[in-house]
Short mmCIF file of C-alpha atoms in Angstrom, two decimals:
data_model
loop_
_atom_site.label_atom_id
_atom_site.label_comp_id
_atom_site.label_asym_id
_atom_site.label_seq_id
_atom_site.Cartn_x
_atom_site.Cartn_y
_atom_site.Cartn_z
CA MET A 1 62.09 96.87 71.46
CA PRO A 2 62.65 98.84 68.23
CA LYS A 3 63.27 102.54 68.68
CA PRO A 4 60.16 104.61 67.81
CA LEU A 5 60.16 106.35 64.44
CA ILE A 6 59.75 110.12 64.81
CA GLY A 7 58.92 112.13 61.69
CA ILE A 8 60.15 115.73 61.45
CA SER A 9 58.66 118.20 58.98
CA THR A 10 61.05 119.89 56.54
CA TYR A 11 60.71 122.77 54.09
CA LEU A 12 61.71 123.56 50.52
CA GLU A 13 64.36 126.21 49.92
CA PRO A 14 66.84 127.09 47.16
CA ALA A 15 70.20 125.54 48.07
CA ARG A 16 73.71 125.36 46.63
CA TRP A 17 76.23 122.56 47.15
CA GLY A 18 79.07 121.40 44.94
CA VAL A 19 78.10 122.16 41.35
CA TRP A 20 74.38 122.17 42.14
CA ASP A 21 71.92 125.01 42.63
CA LEU A 22 68.54 123.35 43.17
CA PRO A 23 65.48 123.36 45.43
CA ALA A 24 66.14 121.19 48.49
CA ALA A 25 64.13 119.81 51.40
CA LEU A 26 65.94 121.37 54.36
CA LEU A 27 66.05 120.69 58.08
CA PRO A 28 68.66 121.98 60.55
CA ALA A 29 70.76 119.04 61.71
CA GLY A 30 69.90 119.76 65.35
CA TYR A 31 66.41 118.27 64.93
CA PRO A 32 67.36 114.70 63.95
CA ARG A 33 70.29 114.87 66.37
CA LEU A 34 67.89 115.76 69.21
CA VAL A 35 65.52 112.91 68.31
CA ARG A 36 68.39 110.42 68.27
CA ALA A 37 69.74 111.74 71.58
CA SER A 38 66.26 111.23 73.05
CA GLY A 39 66.11 107.58 72.02
CA GLY A 40 64.19 107.77 68.73
CA LEU A 41 64.82 107.24 65.04
CA ALA A 42 64.47 110.39 62.92
CA ALA A 43 62.70 110.55 59.54
CA MET A 44 62.61 113.75 57.48
CA LEU A 45 59.20 114.59 55.99
CA PRO A 46 59.45 116.84 52.92
CA PRO A 47 56.35 118.81 51.88
CA ASP A 48 53.99 116.88 49.63
CA ASP A 49 51.99 118.55 46.85
CA ASP A 50 48.99 116.53 48.04
CA PRO A 51 48.10 117.35 51.66
CA ALA A 52 45.85 114.28 51.63
CA ALA A 53 49.05 112.21 51.78
CA ALA A 54 49.63 113.41 55.33
CA ALA A 55 47.37 110.78 56.89
CA ALA A 56 49.25 107.99 55.10
CA VAL A 57 52.59 109.42 56.23
CA VAL A 58 51.54 109.84 59.86
CA ALA A 59 50.15 106.29 59.88
CA ARG A 60 53.73 105.03 59.38
CA LEU A 61 55.11 107.07 62.30
CA ASP A 62 55.22 106.59 66.06
CA GLY A 63 55.58 110.32 66.74
CA LEU A 64 55.71 113.66 64.92
CA VAL A 65 57.69 116.88 65.29
CA ILE A 66 56.63 120.06 63.48
CA ALA A 67 59.82 122.08 63.08
CA GLY A 68 60.42 125.80 63.43
CA GLY A 69 60.75 128.24 60.56
CA ALA A 70 58.77 130.79 58.58
CA ASP A 71 55.83 132.83 59.85
CA VAL A 72 52.38 131.28 59.47
CA GLU A 73 50.33 133.13 56.86
CA PRO A 74 47.97 135.46 58.80
CA ALA A 75 45.06 134.57 56.48
CA ARG A 76 45.13 131.15 58.17
CA TYR A 77 43.81 132.79 61.35
CA GLY A 78 41.70 135.52 59.76
CA ALA A 79 44.17 138.41 60.06
CA GLU A 80 45.78 140.86 57.70
CA PRO A 81 49.60 140.66 57.54
CA SER A 82 51.49 143.25 59.53
CA PRO A 83 54.54 144.98 58.02
CA ARG A 84 56.78 142.86 60.29
CA THR A 85 55.34 139.49 59.16
CA GLY A 86 57.47 137.45 56.79
CA PRO A 87 56.40 136.28 53.31
CA PRO A 88 53.89 133.41 53.22
CA ALA A 89 54.98 129.79 52.87
CA ARG A 90 51.62 128.49 51.69
CA GLU A 91 52.72 125.02 50.60
CA ARG A 92 54.46 124.45 53.90
CA ASP A 93 51.48 125.76 55.89
CA ALA A 94 49.13 123.41 54.03
CA TRP A 95 51.37 120.36 54.47
CA GLU A 96 52.14 120.88 58.13
CA LEU A 97 48.54 121.68 59.01
CA ALA A 98 47.58 118.41 57.32
CA LEU A 99 50.25 116.57 59.34
CA ILE A 100 48.92 118.12 62.56
CA ASP A 101 45.33 117.20 61.69
CA ALA A 102 46.40 113.62 60.93
CA ALA A 103 48.34 113.32 64.18
CA LEU A 104 45.44 114.66 66.25
CA ALA A 105 42.96 112.36 64.49
CA SER A 106 45.14 109.27 64.99
CA GLY A 107 46.41 110.00 68.50
CA THR A 108 50.01 110.14 67.29
CA PRO A 109 52.24 111.92 69.86
CA LEU A 110 52.96 115.42 68.55
CA LEU A 111 55.55 118.04 69.44
CA GLY A 112 55.49 121.51 67.86
CA ILE A 113 58.68 123.57 68.03
CA CYS A 114 58.46 127.39 67.68
CA ARG A 115 56.50 127.73 64.41
CA GLY A 116 55.19 124.25 65.24
CA LEU A 117 53.52 125.57 68.39
CA GLN A 118 52.12 128.54 66.48
CA LEU A 119 50.77 126.29 63.73
CA LEU A 120 49.22 123.90 66.26
CA ASN A 121 47.45 126.87 67.81
CA VAL A 122 46.19 128.03 64.40
CA ALA A 123 45.07 124.49 63.51
CA LEU A 124 42.81 124.57 66.57
CA GLY A 125 41.33 127.98 65.78
CA GLY A 126 43.72 130.20 67.73
CA THR A 127 45.42 133.41 66.66
CA LEU A 128 48.96 134.82 66.79
CA VAL A 129 50.70 138.00 67.82
CA GLN A 130 52.48 138.98 64.62
CA HIS A 131 55.41 140.77 66.23
CA LEU A 132 56.95 141.17 69.67
CA GLU A 133 60.38 142.32 70.76
CA GLY A 134 63.00 140.73 72.96
CA HIS A 135 62.69 137.04 72.12
CA THR A 136 65.62 136.66 69.70
CA GLY A 137 69.36 137.05 69.84
CA GLY A 138 71.13 138.85 67.03
CA ARG A 139 70.38 138.16 63.40
CA GLY A 140 70.89 134.44 62.93
CA GLU A 141 71.79 133.99 66.61
CA PHE A 142 69.69 132.38 69.30
CA GLY A 143 68.93 134.30 72.46
CA SER A 144 68.09 132.90 75.89
CA HIS A 145 65.44 133.58 78.48
CA THR A 146 63.73 131.83 81.37
CA VAL A 147 60.42 130.01 81.06
CA LYS A 148 58.34 128.97 84.05
CA PRO A 149 56.12 125.86 83.93
CA VAL A 150 52.47 125.87 84.94
CA PRO A 151 52.03 123.32 87.76
CA GLY A 152 49.98 120.24 86.94
CA THR A 153 50.64 120.33 83.19
CA LEU A 154 52.34 117.78 80.94
CA TYR A 155 55.19 120.19 80.41
CA ALA A 156 55.67 120.66 84.16
CA SER A 157 55.86 116.87 84.57
CA LEU A 158 58.81 116.87 82.15
CA VAL A 159 60.54 120.08 83.30
CA PRO A 160 59.26 120.95 86.78
CA GLU A 161 61.52 123.95 87.40
CA ALA A 162 62.02 127.31 85.71
CA ALA A 163 64.61 126.84 82.97
CA ASP A 164 66.65 128.96 80.59
CA VAL A 165 65.87 128.04 76.99
CA PRO A 166 67.34 128.92 73.56
CA THR A 167 64.95 131.20 71.72
CA TYR A 168 64.52 132.89 68.35
CA HIS A 169 61.03 134.08 67.48
CA HIS A 170 59.13 137.30 66.89
CA GLN A 171 55.63 135.83 66.87
CA CYS A 172 53.73 133.99 69.59
CA VAL A 173 50.36 132.64 70.67
CA ASP A 174 47.66 135.28 71.13
CA ARG A 175 44.26 133.60 71.62
CA LEU A 176 44.65 129.92 72.43
CA GLY A 177 43.01 127.42 70.10
CA ALA A 178 40.15 125.15 71.19
CA GLY A 179 41.20 122.88 74.04
CA LEU A 180 44.75 124.18 74.31
CA VAL A 181 46.06 125.29 77.69
CA ALA A 182 49.19 127.29 78.41
CA SER A 183 51.81 125.20 80.22
CA ALA A 184 54.75 127.63 80.46
CA HIS A 185 55.27 131.39 80.31
CA ALA A 186 58.13 133.83 79.89
CA ALA A 187 58.61 136.62 82.43
CA ASP A 188 56.68 139.03 80.18
CA GLY A 189 53.67 136.66 80.08
CA THR A 190 54.31 135.25 76.61
CA VAL A 191 52.91 131.72 76.23
CA GLU A 192 56.05 129.60 75.89
CA ALA A 193 54.38 126.17 75.88
CA ALA A 194 50.86 124.91 75.26
CA GLU A 195 49.32 121.47 75.32
CA LEU A 196 46.08 119.66 74.57
CA PRO A 197 44.84 117.74 77.62
CA GLY A 198 42.82 114.62 76.97
CA ALA A 199 44.16 114.14 73.44
CA GLY A 200 47.09 111.85 74.11
CA TRP A 201 50.53 113.49 74.03
CA VAL A 202 50.27 116.90 72.31
CA LEU A 203 52.69 119.68 73.29
CA GLY A 204 54.12 122.78 71.66
CA VAL A 205 57.09 124.81 72.87
CA GLN A 206 58.03 128.28 71.65
CA TRP A 207 61.78 127.82 72.03
CA HIS A 208 64.31 125.68 70.14
CA PRO A 209 65.35 122.58 72.12
CA GLU A 210 67.26 121.32 69.06
CA THR A 211 69.90 124.01 69.71
CA GLY A 212 70.37 123.22 73.40
CA ARG A 213 71.34 120.29 75.61
CA ASP A 214 68.09 119.65 77.48
CA THR A 215 66.41 116.57 76.00
CA ARG A 216 63.63 116.16 78.58
CA VAL A 217 60.81 117.37 76.30
CA THR A 218 61.81 115.16 73.38
CA GLU A 219 62.46 112.24 75.70
CA GLY A 220 58.84 112.62 76.78
CA LEU A 221 57.75 112.54 73.14
CA VAL A 222 59.83 109.42 72.44
CA ARG A 223 58.47 107.63 75.52
CA ALA A 224 54.92 108.41 74.44
CA ALA A 225 55.71 107.21 70.92
CA ALA A 226 57.21 103.97 72.26
CA GLY A 227 54.11 103.44 74.38
CA ARG A 228 51.92 103.24 71.27
#
């Protein structure tokens, strides 16, 4: 059977290479590498000026990954920005929210990574903690901490034991969005994974599996995508 096609959201940033200094659609190489290691084909999805295009894009995919990155604009969940919240990425928010909506509407298997989990939560009406300490390494360096699965969840079926994960985030889920349930926690109680029971395969994780060696979560995504 053909390998399932997994789309991964990207973001626009100024970039320099060779003689060029131009806006570029960026994605850390760990994301497509992780999808390939998990048995899928990776397709990069640059932001589109027309969020309505998201449904047409998702219709061509077997699965979707919303990548990590910038803070979600607090206005998206009815909050004022705190001094520790990063600058808004409105075009990216709009595009990725449209991708999430299209995936949920079509039953396309969906994995949110870090910001992807946070955005999934916001898409379903949830809110975020705008700053917490202790969940990053140094500047530009991933930290590590242990997450414990909630028995009986999709995540626990993939990773049944407590596991150390690579982490870099200063925001997290506060109030869960409609239908979402927490499926893993850190020792301090932070929601480290959340999923949407009864909606096909929908999972978000707060850590960065693309920087580690554990492919069990993305293998689950690829299997679900192949099953469609």
